[in-house]
Every structure is written in structure tokens, then in C-alpha cells.
XYZ file of N, CA, C and O in Angstrom:
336
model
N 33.115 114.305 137.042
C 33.447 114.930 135.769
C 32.307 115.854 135.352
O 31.231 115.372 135.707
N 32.199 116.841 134.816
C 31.683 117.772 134.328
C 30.908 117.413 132.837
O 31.458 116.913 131.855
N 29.288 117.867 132.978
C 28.435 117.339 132.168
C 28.434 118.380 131.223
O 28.952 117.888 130.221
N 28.107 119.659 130.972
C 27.964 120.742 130.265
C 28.920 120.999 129.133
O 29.882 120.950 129.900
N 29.330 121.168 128.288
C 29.907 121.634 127.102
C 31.008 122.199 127.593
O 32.151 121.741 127.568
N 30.425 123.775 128.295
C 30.643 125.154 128.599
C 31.399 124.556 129.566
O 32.422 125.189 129.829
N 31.210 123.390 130.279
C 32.635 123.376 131.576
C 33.522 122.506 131.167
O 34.645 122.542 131.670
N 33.224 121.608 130.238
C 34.302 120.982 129.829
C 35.865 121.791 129.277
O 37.073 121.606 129.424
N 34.993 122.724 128.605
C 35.638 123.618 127.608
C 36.479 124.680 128.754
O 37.685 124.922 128.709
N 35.615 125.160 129.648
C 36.353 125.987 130.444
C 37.514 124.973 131.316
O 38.556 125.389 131.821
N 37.011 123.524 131.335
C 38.665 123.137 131.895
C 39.809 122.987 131.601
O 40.860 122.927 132.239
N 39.317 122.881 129.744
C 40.923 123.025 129.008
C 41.124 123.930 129.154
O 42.322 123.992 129.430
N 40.519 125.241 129.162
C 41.437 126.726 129.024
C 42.325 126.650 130.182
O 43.508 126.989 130.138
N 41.715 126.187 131.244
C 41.860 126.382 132.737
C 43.133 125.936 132.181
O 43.959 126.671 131.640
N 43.235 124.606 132.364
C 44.429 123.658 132.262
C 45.776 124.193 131.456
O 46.931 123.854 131.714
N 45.253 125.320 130.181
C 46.095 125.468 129.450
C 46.770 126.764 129.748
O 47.998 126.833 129.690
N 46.095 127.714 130.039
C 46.387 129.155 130.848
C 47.197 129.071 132.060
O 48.034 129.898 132.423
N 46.741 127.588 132.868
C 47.632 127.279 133.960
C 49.339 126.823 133.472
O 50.297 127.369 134.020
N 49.527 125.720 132.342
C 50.585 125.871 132.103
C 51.298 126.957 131.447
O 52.387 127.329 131.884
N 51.068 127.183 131.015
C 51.191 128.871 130.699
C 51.573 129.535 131.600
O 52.782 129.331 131.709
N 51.169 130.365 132.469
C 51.383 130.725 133.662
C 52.447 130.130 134.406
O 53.369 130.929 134.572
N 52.649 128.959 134.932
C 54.063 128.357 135.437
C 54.779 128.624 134.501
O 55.543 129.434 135.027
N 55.127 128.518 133.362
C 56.053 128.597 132.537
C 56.893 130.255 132.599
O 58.048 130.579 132.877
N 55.749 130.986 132.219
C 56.552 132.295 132.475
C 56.749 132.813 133.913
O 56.812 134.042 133.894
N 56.848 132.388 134.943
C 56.622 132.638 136.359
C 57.939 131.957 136.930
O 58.760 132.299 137.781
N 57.789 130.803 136.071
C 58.964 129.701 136.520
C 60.667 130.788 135.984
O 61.653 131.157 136.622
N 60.202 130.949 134.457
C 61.149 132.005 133.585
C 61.853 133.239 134.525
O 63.031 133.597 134.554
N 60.554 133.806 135.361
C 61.046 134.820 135.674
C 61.706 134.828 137.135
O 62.492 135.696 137.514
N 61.365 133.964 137.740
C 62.137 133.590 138.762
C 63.532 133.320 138.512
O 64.361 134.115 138.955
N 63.939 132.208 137.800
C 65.030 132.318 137.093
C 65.664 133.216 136.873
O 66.629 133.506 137.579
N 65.191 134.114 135.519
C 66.076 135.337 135.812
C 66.079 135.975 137.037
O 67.012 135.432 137.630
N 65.692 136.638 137.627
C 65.407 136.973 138.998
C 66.844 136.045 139.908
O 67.864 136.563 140.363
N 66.552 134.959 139.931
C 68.125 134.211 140.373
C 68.926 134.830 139.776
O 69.354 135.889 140.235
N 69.413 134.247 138.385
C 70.559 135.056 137.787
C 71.070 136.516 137.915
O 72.226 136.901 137.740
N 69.817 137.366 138.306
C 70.418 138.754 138.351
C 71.054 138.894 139.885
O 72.034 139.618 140.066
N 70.484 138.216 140.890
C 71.074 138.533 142.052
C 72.411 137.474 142.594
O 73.248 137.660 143.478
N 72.207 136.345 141.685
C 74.040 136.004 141.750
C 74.932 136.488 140.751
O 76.053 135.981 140.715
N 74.668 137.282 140.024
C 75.397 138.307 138.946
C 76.252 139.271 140.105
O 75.502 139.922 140.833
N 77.860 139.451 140.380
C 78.380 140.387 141.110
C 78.744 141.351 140.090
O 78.504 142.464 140.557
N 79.146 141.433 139.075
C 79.080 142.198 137.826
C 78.440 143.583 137.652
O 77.528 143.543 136.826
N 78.663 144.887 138.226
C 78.089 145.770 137.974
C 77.213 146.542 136.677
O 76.320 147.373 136.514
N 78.222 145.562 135.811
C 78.156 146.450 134.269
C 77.026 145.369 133.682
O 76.134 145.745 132.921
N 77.175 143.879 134.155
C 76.489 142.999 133.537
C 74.894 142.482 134.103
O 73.983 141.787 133.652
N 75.182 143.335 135.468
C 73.687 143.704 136.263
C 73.030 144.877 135.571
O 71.831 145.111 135.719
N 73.616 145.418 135.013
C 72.772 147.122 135.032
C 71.891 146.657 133.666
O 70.711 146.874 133.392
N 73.226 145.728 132.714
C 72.392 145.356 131.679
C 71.054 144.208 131.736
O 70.221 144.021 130.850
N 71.108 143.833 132.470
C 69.996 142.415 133.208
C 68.727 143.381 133.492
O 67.506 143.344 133.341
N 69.558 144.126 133.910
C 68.050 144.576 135.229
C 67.023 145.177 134.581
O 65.991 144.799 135.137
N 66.672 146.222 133.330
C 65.894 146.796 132.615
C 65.256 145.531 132.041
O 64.034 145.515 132.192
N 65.748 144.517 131.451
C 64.940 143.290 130.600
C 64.292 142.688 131.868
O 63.067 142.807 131.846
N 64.842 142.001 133.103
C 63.612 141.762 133.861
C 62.848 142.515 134.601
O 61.921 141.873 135.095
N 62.867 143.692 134.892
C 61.677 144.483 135.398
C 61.241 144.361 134.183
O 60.388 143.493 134.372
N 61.197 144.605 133.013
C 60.221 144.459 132.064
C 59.283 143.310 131.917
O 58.070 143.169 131.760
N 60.324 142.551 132.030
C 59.356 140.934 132.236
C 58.329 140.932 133.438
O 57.219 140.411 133.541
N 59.055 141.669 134.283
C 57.996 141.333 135.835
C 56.837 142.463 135.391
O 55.675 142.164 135.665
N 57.005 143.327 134.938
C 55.872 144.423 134.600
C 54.848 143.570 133.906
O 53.704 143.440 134.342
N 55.299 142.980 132.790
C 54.567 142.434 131.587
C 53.622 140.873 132.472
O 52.559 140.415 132.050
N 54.320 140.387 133.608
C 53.602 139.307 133.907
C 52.234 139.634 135.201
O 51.366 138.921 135.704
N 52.606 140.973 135.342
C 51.859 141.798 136.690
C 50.875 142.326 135.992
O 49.723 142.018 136.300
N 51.150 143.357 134.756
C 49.992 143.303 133.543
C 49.080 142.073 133.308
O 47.891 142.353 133.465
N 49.301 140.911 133.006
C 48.397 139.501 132.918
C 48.245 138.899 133.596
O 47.992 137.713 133.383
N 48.345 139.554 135.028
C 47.466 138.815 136.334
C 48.688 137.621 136.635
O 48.512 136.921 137.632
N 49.254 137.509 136.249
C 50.464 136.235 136.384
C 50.949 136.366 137.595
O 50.843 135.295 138.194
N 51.492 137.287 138.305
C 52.623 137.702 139.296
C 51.258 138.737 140.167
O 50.191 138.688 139.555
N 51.242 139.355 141.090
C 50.586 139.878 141.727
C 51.544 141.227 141.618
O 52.771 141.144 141.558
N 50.955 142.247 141.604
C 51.634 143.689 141.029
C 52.348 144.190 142.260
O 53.333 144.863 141.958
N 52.156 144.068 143.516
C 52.778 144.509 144.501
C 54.463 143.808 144.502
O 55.554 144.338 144.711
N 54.021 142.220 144.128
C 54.990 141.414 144.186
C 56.478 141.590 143.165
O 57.595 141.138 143.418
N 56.113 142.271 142.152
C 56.743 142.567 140.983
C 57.516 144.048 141.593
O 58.725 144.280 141.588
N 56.577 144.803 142.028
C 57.728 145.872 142.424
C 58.595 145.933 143.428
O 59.588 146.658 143.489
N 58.128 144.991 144.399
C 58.930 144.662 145.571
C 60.141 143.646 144.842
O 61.243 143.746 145.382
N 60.073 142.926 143.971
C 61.001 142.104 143.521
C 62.053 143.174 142.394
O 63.237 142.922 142.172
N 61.264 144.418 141.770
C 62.303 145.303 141.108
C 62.661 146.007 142.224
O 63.876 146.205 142.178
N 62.121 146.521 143.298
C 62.770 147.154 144.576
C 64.159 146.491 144.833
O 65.262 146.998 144.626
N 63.928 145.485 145.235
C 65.211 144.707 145.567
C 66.062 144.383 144.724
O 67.102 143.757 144.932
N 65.703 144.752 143.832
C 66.830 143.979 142.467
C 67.777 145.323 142.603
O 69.002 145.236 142.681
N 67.130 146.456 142.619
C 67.549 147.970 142.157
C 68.314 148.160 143.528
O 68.813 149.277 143.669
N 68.450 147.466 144.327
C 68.877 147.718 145.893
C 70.170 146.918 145.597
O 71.159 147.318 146.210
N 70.364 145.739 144.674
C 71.367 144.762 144.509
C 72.432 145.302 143.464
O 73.627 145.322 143.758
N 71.880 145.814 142.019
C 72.503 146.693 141.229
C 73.309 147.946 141.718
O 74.183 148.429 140.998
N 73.021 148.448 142.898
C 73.631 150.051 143.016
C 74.356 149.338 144.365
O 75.192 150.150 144.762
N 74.362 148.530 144.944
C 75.218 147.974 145.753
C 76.229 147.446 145.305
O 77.114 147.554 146.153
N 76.592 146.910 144.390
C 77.827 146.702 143.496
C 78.695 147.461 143.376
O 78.407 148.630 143.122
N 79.780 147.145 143.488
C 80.515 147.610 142.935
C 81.914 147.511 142.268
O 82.376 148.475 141.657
């Protein structure tokens, strides 16, 4: 266990930033499911702007890795215009 103040303290953040992090990661996966079992053209097109936003916003806070986020709107945008 950790003697110092300063690391105690840095393990709650740790701990708490970490749930945090699963939570919206877990979220966006989810959607991410939902949009690609959506066959719905009209009800994809509306999906798809709110989670690339989400994946932007979690690639912004280090959450998601930024390559990973556009490769995951790549493919989404590959699933939307394949509909029909």
C-alpha cells in the first residue's frame, strides 16, 4: 500500500477516471452495436451524426484512441450508404 499522501490521492483519481472511462467506452460501443444492426436507412442516417460525435468527443479525452474512432466512423459511413 502506498505511504505518501500524493499517491494515495492519485489512486482515487486513478480509480475514479478509470470508472469513468469504461462507462463511456462501454456507452459507445453500444451505440456503435445499435447503429450497425439498424437496417433502416432513414433511422441510420439519423444515428450516425450523434455517434461520430460521441466517438470524436471520447478521442478528444484520451478515452478511445483517435485512429480508432475514425476507423469506427469509417465503417459506420460504409454501413449507412450501403443501405438501402
Amino acid at each position: 500500500m502506498a505511504n505518501h499522501q500524493s499517491s494515495i490521492k492519485r489512486i482515487r483519481q486513478t480509480n475514479a477516471r478509470r470508472l469513468h472511462n469504461r462507462y463511456y467506452a462501454k456507452t459507445a460501443r453500444n451505440a456503435v452495436r445499435v447503429l450497425r444492426a439498424t437496417q433502416d436507412k432513414e433511422e441510420a442516417q439519423a444515428l450516425y451524426p450523434k455517434i461520430c460525435s460521441m466517438l470524436d468527443k471520447l478521442a478528444k479525452k484520451n478515452v478511445i484512441h483517435k485512429n480508432k474512432a475514425g476507423n469506427l466512423k469509417s465503417k459506420l459511413a460504409k454501413h449507412v450508404n450501403k443501405l438501402g
